[in-house]
């Protein structure tokens, strides 16, 4: 059985976390680190994937500046999405050579992790056969976009937990018109403890990937220090 180390990074800036992922991906390819599941909440940011359309960003530069929202084009799959406080973002750094060499299955397994996490709160999440992600009714609750290099993964998923959904009004979420977005807090009617949902998600991740998911305070501190050092530099 594989082992996955879960690391809660706390609140991070998107660019520093993206750079961290790239370094860890290279280290995972070289066999210098084990499989990792990075969990974080980002400061306000819109990210546009490889298949994204800049026209799906509806806000002007002045509006973005007034709300303190950054914008990045990145190398994941998918279109535009929002990240911010109250949203649980997960970045698995996994060597799929140890699991299976099937990217479509990997995406379905990430969806399954989210669906099981939602079930633990009494919420039914579903798939849309036309669009990657997880939905509650007609509203998207989790966006997914990934990249692999030599079958090692980076980027991942963004689960709306206590997310301020007004930020989605300034984009066409994931480039999909005619559908809404929601959050776990909105569905259940009360705010959700972010640490608790992180623990439940890590447990679901282990079940779906048939792995032991554990945490290490020492490893978490080392990686968090790495992010902080980048910010200072």
C-alpha positions as a printed Julia matrix, in Angstrom:
233×3 Matrix{Float64}:
   0.0    0.0     0.0
   1.3    3.45   -0.93
   1.85   6.22    1.6
   0.82   9.82    0.96
   2.0   12.63    3.19
  -0.66  15.3     3.78
   0.74  18.8     4.3
  -1.51  21.67    5.41
   0.18  24.86    4.21
  -2.39  27.22    5.7
  -3.0   30.48    3.82
  -0.68  31.02    0.84
  -0.15  33.29   -2.14
  -0.87  31.46   -5.38
   2.42  32.13   -7.17
   4.6   30.96   -4.28
   2.53  27.77   -3.98
   2.71  27.17   -7.73
   6.5   27.49   -7.63
   6.57  25.11   -4.66
   4.54  22.54   -6.59
   6.97  22.7    -9.49
   9.96  22.09   -7.21
   8.23  19.21   -5.44
   7.19  17.67   -8.77
  10.82  17.67   -9.9
  11.9   16.19   -6.57
   9.21  13.51   -6.83
  10.39  12.59  -10.34
  13.92  12.28   -8.93
  12.68  10.14   -6.04
  13.78  12.71   -3.46
  10.36  13.09   -1.81
   7.38  10.8    -1.27
   3.85  11.27   -2.59
   2.32  14.43   -1.16
  -1.1   16.01   -0.76
  -0.7   19.76   -0.28
  -3.73  21.51    1.23
  -4.09  25.28    1.36
  -6.31  28.33    1.16
  -5.15  31.0    -1.27
  -5.34  34.74   -1.17
  -7.79  36.08   -3.77
  -6.73  35.06   -7.28
  -8.13  34.11  -10.68
  -6.21  31.44  -12.57
  -6.58  30.69  -16.27
  -5.62  27.24  -17.55
  -4.15  26.15  -20.87
  -7.53  26.01  -22.6
  -8.73  29.22  -20.98
 -10.21  32.25  -22.71
  -9.29  35.7   -21.4
 -12.8   36.84  -22.37
 -14.11  34.68  -19.53
 -12.58  37.2   -17.1
 -15.38  39.77  -16.93
 -13.87  42.23  -14.46
 -11.8   45.23  -15.47
  -8.27  45.82  -14.19
  -9.63  48.58  -11.93
 -12.21  46.22  -10.44
  -9.57  43.57   -9.82
  -7.27  46.11   -8.19
 -10.04  47.46   -5.95
 -10.81  43.94   -4.69
  -7.16  42.93   -4.38
  -7.44  40.02   -6.81
  -4.41  38.73   -8.74
  -4.6   36.96  -12.13
  -2.29  34.2   -13.36
  -2.14  32.11  -16.52
  -0.92  28.65  -15.58
  -0.17  25.27  -17.15
  -3.03  23.17  -15.78
  -5.92  21.86  -17.79
  -9.17  23.78  -17.89
 -10.35  27.36  -18.19
 -10.69  30.14  -15.59
 -11.5   29.71  -11.91
 -11.29  31.58   -8.62
  -9.32  30.72   -5.49
  -9.65  32.48   -2.16
 -10.15  32.22    1.59
 -12.69  29.64    2.69
 -11.92  27.41   -0.28
  -9.97  24.19    0.31
  -7.43  23.75   -2.48
  -5.6   20.45   -2.86
  -2.46  19.79   -4.87
  -1.58  16.07   -5.05
   2.05  15.46   -6.02
   1.66  11.77   -6.89
   3.76   9.41   -8.97
   1.05   7.66  -10.95
   3.57   4.98  -11.93
   2.77   3.57   -8.49
  -0.99   3.63   -9.08
  -2.07   3.5   -12.74
  -1.15   5.25  -15.98
  -4.56   6.65  -16.82
  -5.17  10.39  -16.55
  -8.93  10.08  -17.09
  -9.16   7.61  -14.22
  -7.12   9.99  -12.08
  -9.61  12.8   -12.72
 -12.54  10.52  -11.9
 -10.78   9.46   -8.69
 -10.29  13.08   -7.64
 -14.01  13.6    -8.23
 -14.71  10.53   -6.1
 -12.62  11.95   -3.25
 -14.74  15.11   -3.29
 -18.01  13.18   -3.58
 -17.12  11.05   -0.53
 -16.1   14.13    1.44
 -19.44  15.76    0.67
 -21.31  12.6     1.67
 -19.74  12.86    5.13
 -21.67  16.15    5.48
 -24.89  14.68    4.13
 -24.47  16.36    0.74
 -24.89  14.54   -2.58
 -22.23  15.54   -5.08
 -22.55  14.38   -8.68
 -20.5   14.29  -11.87
 -21.37  15.93  -15.16
 -20.33  13.64  -18.05
 -19.53  16.71  -20.18
 -17.44  18.62  -17.63
 -14.77  17.6   -15.12
 -15.61  18.57  -11.54
 -18.24  17.94   -8.88
 -21.68  19.49   -8.74
 -24.57  19.83   -6.3
 -27.63  19.98   -8.47
 -26.87  22.44  -11.26
 -24.2   24.28   -9.28
 -20.48  23.52   -9.29
 -18.94  22.99   -5.87
 -15.48  21.74   -6.9
 -13.29  22.63   -9.86
 -10.52  20.28  -11.01
  -7.55  20.95  -13.28
  -4.3   18.99  -13.36
  -0.98  18.56  -15.11
   1.38  15.58  -15.27
   5.07  15.3   -16.09
   6.5   11.79  -16.44
   3.25  10.67  -14.78
   3.84  12.79  -11.69
   0.89  15.07  -10.95
   0.55  18.69   -9.92
  -2.25  21.26   -9.66
  -5.47  19.64   -8.45
  -8.86  20.66   -7.07
 -10.63  23.56   -5.38
 -13.56  22.75   -3.08
 -15.83  25.64   -2.12
 -16.34  25.33    1.62
 -16.94  28.78    3.15
 -16.07  30.59   -0.07
 -17.32  34.1    -0.86
 -19.13  33.2    -4.06
 -19.49  36.81   -5.22
 -15.98  36.55   -6.69
 -17.32  34.07   -9.25
 -19.6   36.78  -10.66
 -16.54  38.39  -12.27
 -15.74  35.33  -14.39
 -17.4   32.62  -16.47
 -16.44  29.8   -14.08
 -14.49  27.1   -15.89
 -15.73  28.65  -19.14
 -19.17  27.08  -18.62
 -22.18  29.34  -19.19
 -25.63  28.68  -17.79
 -24.6   26.97  -14.57
 -23.99  28.33  -11.11
 -21.58  27.77   -8.25
 -22.2   26.83   -4.66
 -20.36  26.07   -1.43
 -20.61  23.44    1.26
 -21.57  26.1     3.81
 -24.37  27.36    1.58
 -25.74  23.86    1.03
 -25.73  22.81    4.7
 -26.74  26.22    6.02
 -23.83  26.96    8.34
 -20.1   27.66    8.31
 -17.8   24.63    8.12
 -14.64  24.11   10.17
 -11.82  24.14    7.61
  -9.54  21.87    9.63
 -12.31  19.31    9.95
 -13.09  19.25    6.23
  -9.35  18.91    5.53
  -9.21  15.83    7.75
 -12.29  14.29    6.15
 -10.92  14.95    2.67
  -7.56  13.38    3.52
  -9.39  10.3     4.8
 -11.43  10.07    1.6
  -8.25  10.51   -0.44
  -6.7    7.5     1.26
  -9.8    5.39    0.64
 -10.03   6.21   -3.05
  -6.31   5.83   -3.79
  -5.92   2.8    -1.51
  -3.14   4.56    0.37
  -2.19   5.45    3.91
  -2.5    9.22    4.25
  -0.49  10.55    7.16
   0.78  13.9     8.34
   4.18  14.94    9.63
   4.59  18.12   11.65
   8.28  18.18   10.82
   7.74  17.8     7.07
   4.89  20.31    7.13
   7.08  22.84    8.93
   9.88  22.32    6.41
   7.63  22.89    3.41
   5.84  25.85    5.01
   9.23  27.41    5.74
  10.12  26.91    2.07
   7.07  28.92    1.0
   7.75  31.65    3.56
  11.37  31.91    2.43
  10.18  32.56   -1.13
   7.88  35.34    0.05
  10.7   37.0     2.01
  13.11  36.68   -0.92
